[in-house]
XYZ file of C-alpha atoms in Angstrom:
656
model
C 175.780 69.008 74.107
C 173.704 71.949 76.203
C 169.928 72.446 74.075
C 168.700 75.700 73.599
C 167.912 78.055 76.033
C 164.053 78.331 75.971
C 161.206 79.834 78.227
C 160.432 78.026 80.890
C 157.064 77.756 79.850
C 158.298 75.748 76.873
C 159.102 73.052 79.316
C 157.784 70.407 80.596
C 155.643 71.685 84.643
C 157.736 69.234 86.405
C 161.072 70.491 84.881
C 159.441 74.299 85.992
C 158.725 72.458 89.574
C 162.203 71.490 90.440
C 163.958 74.270 88.784
C 161.363 76.669 91.045
C 161.579 75.255 94.273
C 165.706 75.671 94.474
C 166.144 78.333 97.162
C 163.769 76.101 99.505
C 164.450 72.509 98.872
C 168.330 70.562 98.356
C 166.697 67.169 97.329
C 164.295 65.716 94.742
C 162.684 62.344 93.913
C 161.725 62.261 90.309
C 159.412 59.638 90.237
C 157.428 58.166 87.609
C 157.895 58.474 83.679
C 161.701 58.877 84.172
C 162.527 57.132 81.591
C 160.750 58.565 78.628
C 161.517 61.340 75.756
C 159.739 65.181 77.261
C 159.207 67.674 74.554
C 160.523 71.307 74.873
C 159.370 74.084 73.108
C 161.560 76.832 71.031
C 161.347 78.936 68.254
C 158.132 77.905 67.763
C 158.413 74.280 67.080
C 158.417 71.057 69.294
C 162.012 68.934 70.050
C 162.031 65.940 72.151
C 164.882 64.762 74.615
C 165.971 62.627 77.316
C 165.431 64.099 80.419
C 168.645 64.340 81.963
C 169.151 67.207 78.648
C 165.525 68.525 79.573
C 166.979 69.121 83.192
C 170.770 70.230 82.467
C 169.113 73.447 80.174
C 167.616 75.072 82.998
C 170.052 74.672 85.307
C 172.499 76.260 82.854
C 170.301 79.319 82.230
C 170.551 79.412 86.667
C 173.822 79.914 86.552
C 174.298 75.818 87.044
C 177.900 74.890 86.070
C 178.138 71.374 86.188
C 175.794 68.496 86.323
C 177.161 65.162 87.628
C 175.310 61.659 87.440
C 175.958 58.494 89.635
C 174.667 54.494 89.152
C 175.787 51.097 90.321
C 177.747 50.546 87.761
C 179.542 53.681 86.644
C 179.730 55.035 89.723
C 180.510 59.301 89.660
C 180.820 60.882 86.429
C 180.290 63.947 84.694
C 177.444 64.663 82.341
C 177.654 67.965 81.751
C 180.284 70.881 82.337
C 180.770 74.609 81.602
C 183.874 74.637 79.685
C 185.381 76.851 82.060
C 184.997 74.292 85.231
C 185.271 70.719 82.646
C 188.391 70.466 83.722
C 188.091 70.957 87.532
C 185.449 69.058 87.872
C 187.099 66.397 86.721
C 189.973 66.430 89.186
C 187.285 66.952 92.458
C 184.619 63.583 90.882
C 187.460 60.224 91.120
C 185.765 57.390 90.286
C 183.836 56.367 93.495
C 181.285 53.077 93.234
C 178.028 54.320 94.928
C 176.582 53.213 96.481
C 178.847 50.975 97.887
C 178.495 47.393 99.705
C 179.871 47.818 102.995
C 179.305 50.498 105.341
C 182.880 51.751 104.385
C 182.259 52.184 100.792
C 179.105 54.281 102.123
C 181.355 56.972 104.416
C 183.047 57.467 101.575
C 180.360 58.242 99.279
C 178.203 60.136 101.822
C 182.230 62.371 102.203
C 181.523 63.014 98.244
C 178.185 64.211 98.767
C 178.645 66.053 101.220
C 181.394 67.551 99.624
C 179.276 68.013 96.627
C 176.509 70.105 98.442
C 179.067 72.612 98.719
C 180.342 72.815 95.852
C 183.600 71.628 97.388
C 184.382 74.934 98.729
C 187.244 73.529 100.831
C 188.821 71.969 97.934
C 188.140 75.350 95.775
C 188.921 78.085 98.067
C 192.428 76.217 98.912
C 192.582 77.435 94.772
C 193.276 80.668 93.558
C 193.205 82.179 90.363
C 195.333 85.356 90.018
C 195.702 85.512 94.021
C 191.716 85.292 94.190
C 190.472 81.949 96.057
C 187.861 80.147 93.763
C 183.909 79.993 94.218
C 182.016 76.795 95.140
C 181.127 74.952 92.687
C 177.036 75.101 91.460
C 176.186 71.646 90.802
C 172.598 69.094 90.328
C 174.193 65.591 91.048
C 171.306 62.708 89.862
C 171.073 59.347 91.236
C 170.102 56.815 88.748
C 168.260 54.097 89.216
C 168.048 55.036 92.666
C 165.064 52.356 92.234
C 167.460 49.536 92.484
C 169.415 50.897 95.095
C 168.338 48.493 97.642
C 166.281 44.925 97.485
C 163.513 45.327 99.462
C 162.827 48.924 100.345
C 160.683 47.539 103.217
C 163.634 45.690 105.240
C 166.252 47.192 104.728
C 170.029 46.615 105.820
C 171.422 48.035 108.581
C 173.995 49.375 105.977
C 171.445 50.368 103.747
C 169.268 52.397 106.328
C 172.349 54.224 107.892
C 173.165 55.308 103.983
C 169.490 56.361 103.700
C 170.014 57.828 106.850
C 173.382 60.030 106.199
C 171.648 61.694 103.037
C 168.821 62.723 104.945
C 171.189 64.608 107.386
C 172.335 65.786 104.934
C 168.958 67.520 103.170
C 168.548 69.268 106.018
C 172.015 70.232 107.138
C 173.027 71.398 103.182
C 173.701 75.320 102.780
C 172.747 77.107 99.772
C 175.480 78.313 97.030
C 175.810 81.292 96.186
C 176.113 82.589 91.999
C 178.806 84.886 92.265
C 177.687 86.839 89.099
C 174.597 88.166 91.188
C 174.639 90.877 93.434
C 171.607 89.872 95.632
C 173.515 87.783 97.353
C 171.022 84.772 95.946
C 171.747 82.065 97.046
C 170.610 78.264 95.877
C 170.639 74.639 97.091
C 173.290 72.094 94.255
C 170.478 69.505 94.522
C 170.382 65.497 94.643
C 167.977 64.074 91.943
C 167.129 61.053 93.149
C 165.470 59.205 90.060
C 163.023 56.087 90.532
C 160.372 54.428 88.662
C 157.753 55.043 92.274
C 157.434 57.140 94.729
C 157.916 53.958 97.560
C 160.922 52.610 95.705
C 162.812 54.700 98.162
C 162.507 54.446 102.052
C 158.773 56.043 102.905
C 160.408 57.582 105.959
C 163.820 59.541 103.757
C 161.059 60.308 101.071
C 159.092 62.133 103.627
C 161.495 62.705 106.529
C 162.726 66.162 105.445
C 160.730 69.577 104.600
C 164.200 69.797 102.254
C 163.252 66.216 100.419
C 160.516 67.378 97.481
C 159.201 64.559 95.734
C 157.666 65.165 92.120
C 156.127 63.488 89.219
C 156.874 62.563 86.004
C 153.896 62.084 84.015
C 153.051 60.259 81.135
C 151.992 62.297 77.883
C 149.090 63.396 77.701
C 146.683 63.222 74.788
C 147.785 67.028 73.784
C 152.023 65.714 73.651
C 150.680 62.937 71.286
C 149.383 64.624 69.733
C 152.490 67.390 69.256
C 155.052 64.186 68.693
C 152.813 62.417 66.218
C 153.813 65.632 64.642
C 157.525 66.261 64.799
C 157.104 62.281 64.181
C 155.556 63.118 60.511
C 158.460 65.410 59.571
C 161.048 63.372 60.669
C 160.160 60.421 58.157
C 159.293 63.222 55.482
C 163.124 64.104 56.309
C 164.270 60.492 56.769
C 161.820 59.956 53.463
C 163.821 61.903 51.471
C 167.375 60.415 51.905
C 166.586 57.287 51.688
C 167.212 55.255 48.266
C 164.238 53.294 47.880
C 161.588 56.458 49.713
C 158.073 55.174 51.129
C 155.150 56.233 49.001
C 153.907 59.234 50.553
C 151.402 61.726 51.325
C 149.323 64.263 49.970
C 149.153 67.288 52.794
C 145.240 66.928 54.388
C 145.958 62.741 54.999
C 149.493 63.419 56.647
C 147.218 66.011 58.989
C 144.782 62.715 59.370
C 147.776 60.551 60.179
C 148.792 62.607 62.429
C 145.493 62.823 65.080
C 145.045 58.904 63.779
C 148.587 58.322 65.200
C 148.047 60.633 68.494
C 145.036 58.048 69.034
C 146.369 54.697 68.534
C 149.196 55.815 70.852
C 146.930 56.100 73.182
C 148.810 55.632 76.774
C 152.250 55.223 75.417
C 155.810 56.534 76.353
C 157.214 59.601 73.666
C 159.952 56.445 73.325
C 157.829 54.067 71.797
C 156.143 56.097 69.983
C 160.135 57.293 68.024
C 160.318 53.815 68.364
C 157.459 52.987 66.497
C 158.827 55.098 63.603
C 161.623 53.464 63.692
C 160.122 49.943 63.054
C 157.263 51.843 60.127
C 160.475 53.239 58.597
C 161.889 49.186 58.860
C 159.206 47.494 57.359
C 158.950 49.956 54.512
C 155.724 51.412 55.608
C 153.988 54.946 54.215
C 153.228 57.386 57.579
C 149.247 56.958 57.052
C 150.464 53.103 57.966
C 152.135 54.471 61.339
C 148.797 53.563 62.873
C 149.342 49.532 62.677
C 153.235 49.899 63.695
C 152.778 51.000 66.576
C 149.729 47.874 67.153
C 152.770 46.051 66.136
C 154.835 48.034 68.625
C 152.272 47.206 71.043
C 151.349 43.387 70.875
C 154.765 42.324 68.798
C 152.524 40.822 65.924
C 152.051 41.514 62.905
C 149.516 39.832 61.361
C 145.644 41.185 62.524
C 142.752 38.679 61.694
C 140.503 41.834 62.371
C 141.434 42.699 59.103
C 140.332 39.985 57.122
C 137.657 39.081 54.981
C 137.281 35.897 56.233
C 135.984 37.293 60.150
C 133.424 39.165 58.096
C 132.864 36.352 56.334
C 132.296 34.079 58.827
C 129.765 36.180 60.943
C 127.891 36.532 58.134
C 128.011 32.689 57.894
C 127.487 32.676 61.551
C 124.346 33.884 61.997
C 122.888 32.710 58.425
C 120.266 29.849 59.980
C 120.412 27.559 56.877
C 124.177 27.233 56.884
C 124.995 24.817 58.654
C 127.680 25.876 61.170
C 125.479 28.239 61.669
C 125.423 29.510 65.840
C 121.880 29.562 65.962
C 121.732 25.734 65.203
C 124.386 25.228 68.453
C 122.967 27.968 70.782
C 119.157 26.733 70.729
C 115.980 28.899 71.656
C 118.077 32.484 72.069
C 117.457 34.328 68.329
C 116.650 37.607 70.440
C 120.332 37.137 72.494
C 122.191 35.709 69.151
C 120.777 38.977 67.017
C 121.956 40.957 69.478
C 125.516 39.299 70.208
C 126.441 39.187 66.458
C 125.561 43.057 66.470
C 128.259 43.678 68.457
C 130.706 41.464 66.452
C 130.082 43.065 62.830
C 130.775 46.142 64.982
C 133.944 44.760 67.001
C 135.164 43.986 63.271
C 134.598 47.045 62.149
C 136.846 48.929 64.477
C 134.042 50.744 65.069
C 133.216 50.027 69.554
C 133.271 53.271 71.266
C 133.462 54.979 68.381
C 131.313 57.651 69.754
C 133.853 58.604 71.901
C 135.963 61.805 71.359
C 139.285 59.873 71.886
C 138.031 55.871 72.282
C 141.348 55.184 72.649
C 142.622 51.162 73.529
C 139.724 49.232 74.595
C 138.889 45.334 73.931
C 137.650 45.309 70.379
C 134.334 44.157 71.682
C 132.674 43.943 75.051
C 129.821 41.895 75.707
C 127.557 41.206 79.363
C 125.671 37.269 79.150
C 122.972 37.452 81.921
C 120.007 35.336 82.514
C 118.500 31.493 83.847
C 121.335 29.266 84.383
C 121.282 26.467 81.677
C 120.630 28.528 78.602
C 123.807 28.715 76.513
C 125.851 31.848 77.717
C 129.141 29.712 78.062
C 128.103 27.137 74.298
C 127.905 31.338 73.071
C 130.851 32.390 74.245
C 132.938 29.470 73.046
C 130.542 30.055 69.731
C 131.646 33.541 69.230
C 135.830 32.187 69.392
C 135.577 30.033 66.948
C 133.000 32.754 64.208
C 136.137 35.085 65.155
C 139.603 33.275 65.373
C 138.195 30.019 63.482
C 139.341 28.250 66.578
C 137.266 27.170 69.683
C 140.731 27.240 71.479
C 140.774 30.675 71.125
C 138.874 30.882 73.857
C 139.912 31.570 77.545
C 137.741 31.197 80.461
C 137.829 32.509 84.062
C 135.967 31.266 86.608
C 135.162 34.063 89.241
C 133.796 32.412 91.567
C 137.583 31.501 92.198
C 138.550 35.079 91.933
C 136.596 35.982 95.357
C 138.931 36.479 97.991
C 140.403 39.346 98.640
C 143.971 39.095 97.012
C 142.921 37.456 94.061
C 143.287 40.223 91.554
C 147.250 39.103 91.995
C 146.315 35.854 90.506
C 144.952 37.680 87.168
C 147.887 40.684 86.436
C 150.729 39.316 88.728
C 152.213 40.116 92.347
C 153.122 42.805 93.259
C 157.321 42.840 94.073
C 158.171 41.028 97.143
C 155.800 38.678 97.438
C 154.934 35.071 97.137
C 153.938 34.298 93.283
C 156.051 37.592 91.865
C 158.402 35.934 89.254
C 155.087 33.675 87.622
C 153.468 36.674 86.195
C 149.200 36.916 85.832
C 147.733 34.696 84.634
C 145.510 37.092 82.851
C 147.767 39.111 81.477
C 150.220 36.332 80.287
C 147.801 34.583 78.265
C 147.193 37.624 76.095
C 150.356 38.889 75.933
C 150.634 35.238 74.366
C 148.520 35.882 72.177
C 146.174 38.522 71.898
C 143.478 38.075 69.935
C 141.193 36.233 71.922
C 138.110 35.890 73.589
C 138.106 35.627 77.144
C 135.015 34.423 79.169
C 135.071 35.947 83.273
C 131.986 33.124 84.651
C 129.287 34.197 87.042
C 131.271 37.971 86.986
C 128.930 38.512 90.228
C 131.309 36.368 92.682
C 134.445 38.297 91.924
C 136.070 40.579 94.240
C 135.564 43.946 94.565
C 139.545 44.148 93.794
C 139.168 42.131 90.337
C 135.984 44.556 89.732
C 138.421 47.766 89.241
C 140.908 45.638 87.620
C 138.068 45.236 84.682
C 137.275 48.389 84.689
C 140.771 49.508 84.613
C 140.640 47.324 80.802
C 137.007 48.427 80.140
C 138.465 52.043 80.005
C 141.852 52.122 79.519
C 142.026 48.494 77.348
C 145.206 48.047 78.969
C 147.000 46.620 82.933
C 150.004 46.572 83.755
C 151.330 43.239 85.844
C 153.260 43.245 89.181
C 156.863 43.237 87.040
C 155.890 46.545 85.317
C 154.869 44.807 82.079
C 151.931 46.279 80.575
C 149.334 44.318 78.325
C 147.347 45.259 75.802
C 143.964 44.575 75.450
C 143.107 46.478 72.454
C 142.230 43.062 70.144
C 140.478 40.766 72.664
C 136.388 40.600 72.595
C 135.619 40.014 76.483
C 132.949 38.252 77.565
C 131.264 39.020 80.900
C 128.121 35.730 82.454
C 125.579 36.454 85.101
C 122.419 35.249 86.710
C 121.964 38.207 88.458
C 118.382 39.935 88.335
C 116.498 36.126 87.306
C 116.748 35.528 90.942
C 116.753 37.866 94.793
C 117.321 37.507 98.286
C 114.316 37.768 100.282
C 115.504 40.872 103.200
C 113.121 38.498 105.157
C 113.588 35.498 104.895
C 117.168 35.210 103.484
C 115.612 32.850 100.637
C 116.794 32.929 97.344
C 113.831 33.397 94.923
C 112.734 33.733 90.968
C 112.393 37.179 90.215
C 111.738 36.023 86.309
C 108.904 32.306 85.771
C 109.472 30.044 82.784
C 106.568 31.986 80.133
C 107.741 35.375 80.880
C 107.178 36.954 77.476
C 111.385 37.551 76.162
C 110.178 41.423 76.107
C 109.328 41.815 79.576
C 112.218 39.861 80.941
C 115.075 41.263 79.334
C 113.657 44.620 80.878
C 113.447 42.676 84.212
C 116.602 41.298 84.045
C 118.506 44.282 83.441
C 116.773 46.681 85.728
C 117.758 44.299 88.851
C 121.309 44.096 87.090
C 121.763 47.584 86.849
C 120.625 47.600 90.657
C 123.627 44.791 91.805
C 125.812 47.040 90.538
C 125.151 50.360 91.916
C 123.418 49.587 95.642
C 125.156 45.923 96.685
C 128.174 46.170 95.502
C 129.117 50.116 94.694
C 130.581 49.589 91.243
C 128.303 52.058 88.489
C 130.846 52.858 86.711
C 131.181 49.306 86.089
C 127.977 49.155 84.231
C 128.347 52.045 82.792
C 131.515 51.051 81.249
C 129.553 47.586 79.778
C 126.755 50.171 78.422
C 124.170 48.512 75.903
C 126.203 45.489 75.470
C 123.966 43.594 78.048
C 122.516 40.551 76.399
C 120.074 38.988 78.086
C 118.865 35.104 77.502
C 115.554 34.074 77.456
C 114.243 30.179 79.971
C 114.346 27.168 77.796
C 110.887 26.442 76.474
C 109.549 23.315 76.091
C 109.583 23.120 72.134
C 113.406 24.100 73.109
C 114.139 21.759 76.018
C 112.973 18.652 72.960
C 114.880 20.374 70.806
C 118.342 19.917 73.182
C 117.098 16.538 74.096
C 117.466 14.913 70.718
C 120.947 17.317 69.980
C 122.428 15.342 73.320
C 121.144 12.097 72.730
C 122.390 12.714 69.450
C 125.953 12.933 71.066
C 125.623 10.241 72.847
C 124.976 8.096 69.809
C 127.999 9.465 67.961
C 129.662 8.627 71.624
C 129.241 4.451 71.335
C 129.696 5.058 67.567
C 133.291 6.289 67.531
C 134.618 5.060 70.781
C 132.931 1.355 70.354
C 131.337 0.555 66.752
C 127.914 0.042 68.527
C 124.734 1.873 67.902
C 122.006 2.958 69.827
C 118.199 2.494 69.028
C 116.064 4.703 71.775
C 111.795 3.280 71.448
C 109.228 5.536 70.938
C 107.615 4.749 74.789
C 111.718 4.770 75.961
C 111.833 8.320 74.378
C 108.632 9.879 75.561
C 109.706 9.053 79.416
C 113.169 9.999 79.023
C 112.130 13.024 77.500
C 109.479 13.749 80.245
C 111.879 12.788 83.090
C 114.992 15.528 81.546
C 112.756 18.756 80.973
C 110.400 18.350 83.443
C 112.157 20.850 85.611
C 112.366 24.491 82.949
C 114.417 25.913 85.145
C 117.938 24.471 85.071
C 118.104 24.968 81.364
C 120.128 22.682 79.269
C 122.791 22.150 81.919
C 119.590 19.819 83.699
C 118.902 18.048 80.325
C 122.141 17.325 79.987
C 121.982 16.717 83.532
C 119.896 13.945 84.031
C 120.202 11.826 80.681
C 123.444 11.170 82.519
C 121.206 9.978 85.387
C 118.851 8.357 83.850
C 120.753 7.436 80.396
C 123.959 7.410 80.045
C 124.637 5.499 83.856
C 122.119 2.606 82.813
C 123.793 2.172 79.415
C 127.172 1.552 81.290
C 126.050 -1.015 83.561
C 124.310 -2.316 80.641
C 126.645 -2.749 78.441
C 129.448 -3.562 81.429
C 127.512 -6.680 82.031
C 127.205 -7.971 78.497
C 131.329 -8.153 78.130
C 132.145 -9.020 74.201
C 129.864 -6.694 72.489
C 131.218 -6.831 68.362
C 131.525 -3.939 66.145
C 127.963 -3.191 64.648
C 126.186 -4.761 67.871
C 122.817 -2.478 67.906
C 121.573 -1.927 71.167
C 118.357 -1.187 72.160
C 116.775 0.349 74.361
C 113.360 -0.567 74.656
C 111.905 0.695 78.017
C 111.680 3.072 80.389
C 110.778 1.213 83.901
C 111.089 4.398 87.347
C 111.590 2.934 90.246
C 110.033 3.313 93.580
C 113.246 5.729 95.298
C 112.993 8.232 91.641
C 115.544 5.866 89.664
C 115.298 4.393 86.412
C 115.832 0.766 85.091
C 116.552 0.420 80.887
C 115.496 -2.374 79.125
C 118.187 -3.046 77.098
C 118.366 -5.716 74.029
C 121.730 -6.201 71.794
C 120.643 -6.957 68.583
C 122.640 -8.840 65.873
C 125.714 -7.988 64.977
C 126.433 -6.746 61.589
C 129.244 -7.425 59.478
C 132.564 -6.706 60.773
C 134.397 -4.076 58.450
């Protein structure tokens, strides 16, 4: 059934471009958003229609009599035809395979195409009506699923090459078909319209090999189209609600208008077809129209649960920043009160859904973004793990990517998947696959300065649009994630003369001065060294600077790690560990003498000076029973810098 005849300015721009150039182009490649619905305005109202309907409507008004379709499964078939020619067309278009599996079949297809572009002039010339020779038919042919015509567009078989070459020649040799209803002799081509997901899905030499072939991009809907579609969905929802046996709860007119705007914002980046299917999802679940943004979120993510909407998140955030709570983050990340406080401010904003709220259209950016900068070993990774536990009550909701593994030029393929034809295409991307499996995650990108520029470009897309499309064309949304970047930038620099690394800030620097210096140096690095100032612009004020570990905090970390060693011995071997004061003082001095290495340096020193010699002593004293007390009575420092522990084994306690 033909659409209502509308004015050209009511049609999508890509349709206007096609219909306006039919006098000079004989073939078209429509690429991009070809499977979507498209809006047409008529009589003051919008309607949505599939692409083929939207294309046929203006062609009919221009005097075209038939629209054919063809694909590899159904062959040639009549999609639309004017009533006066429908019977004749069906006799002219026998069902044939397309494009055929061998040279002979392809030659048959090429023959049919040559007949088509001429309007079947020879066949029509043999027909008579009242003794008058019938004029050629004015027709258009749509080649559907053109992206699937060949397996590898860069490695065509000889038959595939010959087929496209014949189509290229056909474009140049085609002649215009005159509309017999016109007296000005105006002629338009019978166009062949190729529908492809991407312009490069067809051979490049074919698309660009003739002035008669015109590629036209079919864009995804913009904000205005999503707003118009949301209003259409509102009217459709109300109409279906009136006929429902048990209608969903309604809203006031003002609430409806507010919801329309909210739906348009929530659908950022979506197709109109996906918006339409989200309406079906809402109706199936008995949701009110005001809950359409929730239906869109379910459609995107595939899950109904939303941890962000639960009161438990608020409770865990408040408990996590309370220093008196047993599970407080301040007791887990020591000596970084300022960094923890700023982190929790950003988490509160994320929990309330206010990230990017100042923007006119915040889109679907990640729930929260954090950039942890500062000296090594100061708790950046530990705070990222703590954030995962606070938000999702599960440290396993934390996903870490070491950016030193993504420093090569093809590293971005690991994150989003390799393009078609490349090794690893079937596996998909590590990042996109993980987020689709569980959209509610904390994702840590460690040592971001080591990532390749191609990887940074992917991060820019996530921060701006909140989504990535992988090599297989599947879109992954990051709207429920918290992204954390860590970096040691800003605390060291390379001397331009000696090329040696030197510290820019030192232990003991006032935190306000250290914070300002680190932020300044991080910004300069992204702007001047790697040329990505827009990345820092997206991160904005979410840079959290960590301080050096003070002497007091270093001692607390030392005691905490010794406590962990005691707990491990008790759990694994039911052995108690005691350290005399003198031995503790020596170990503390050795483990905290280097303030530049932070808490990680304390742990490495404890492993060397306590765990390794303690393990030697335990191996030398087999048969220790449960309840044995191991006493480190002293620490002897050897000339080579190593230590030797003076270990006593106390009496065994009564076995349980």
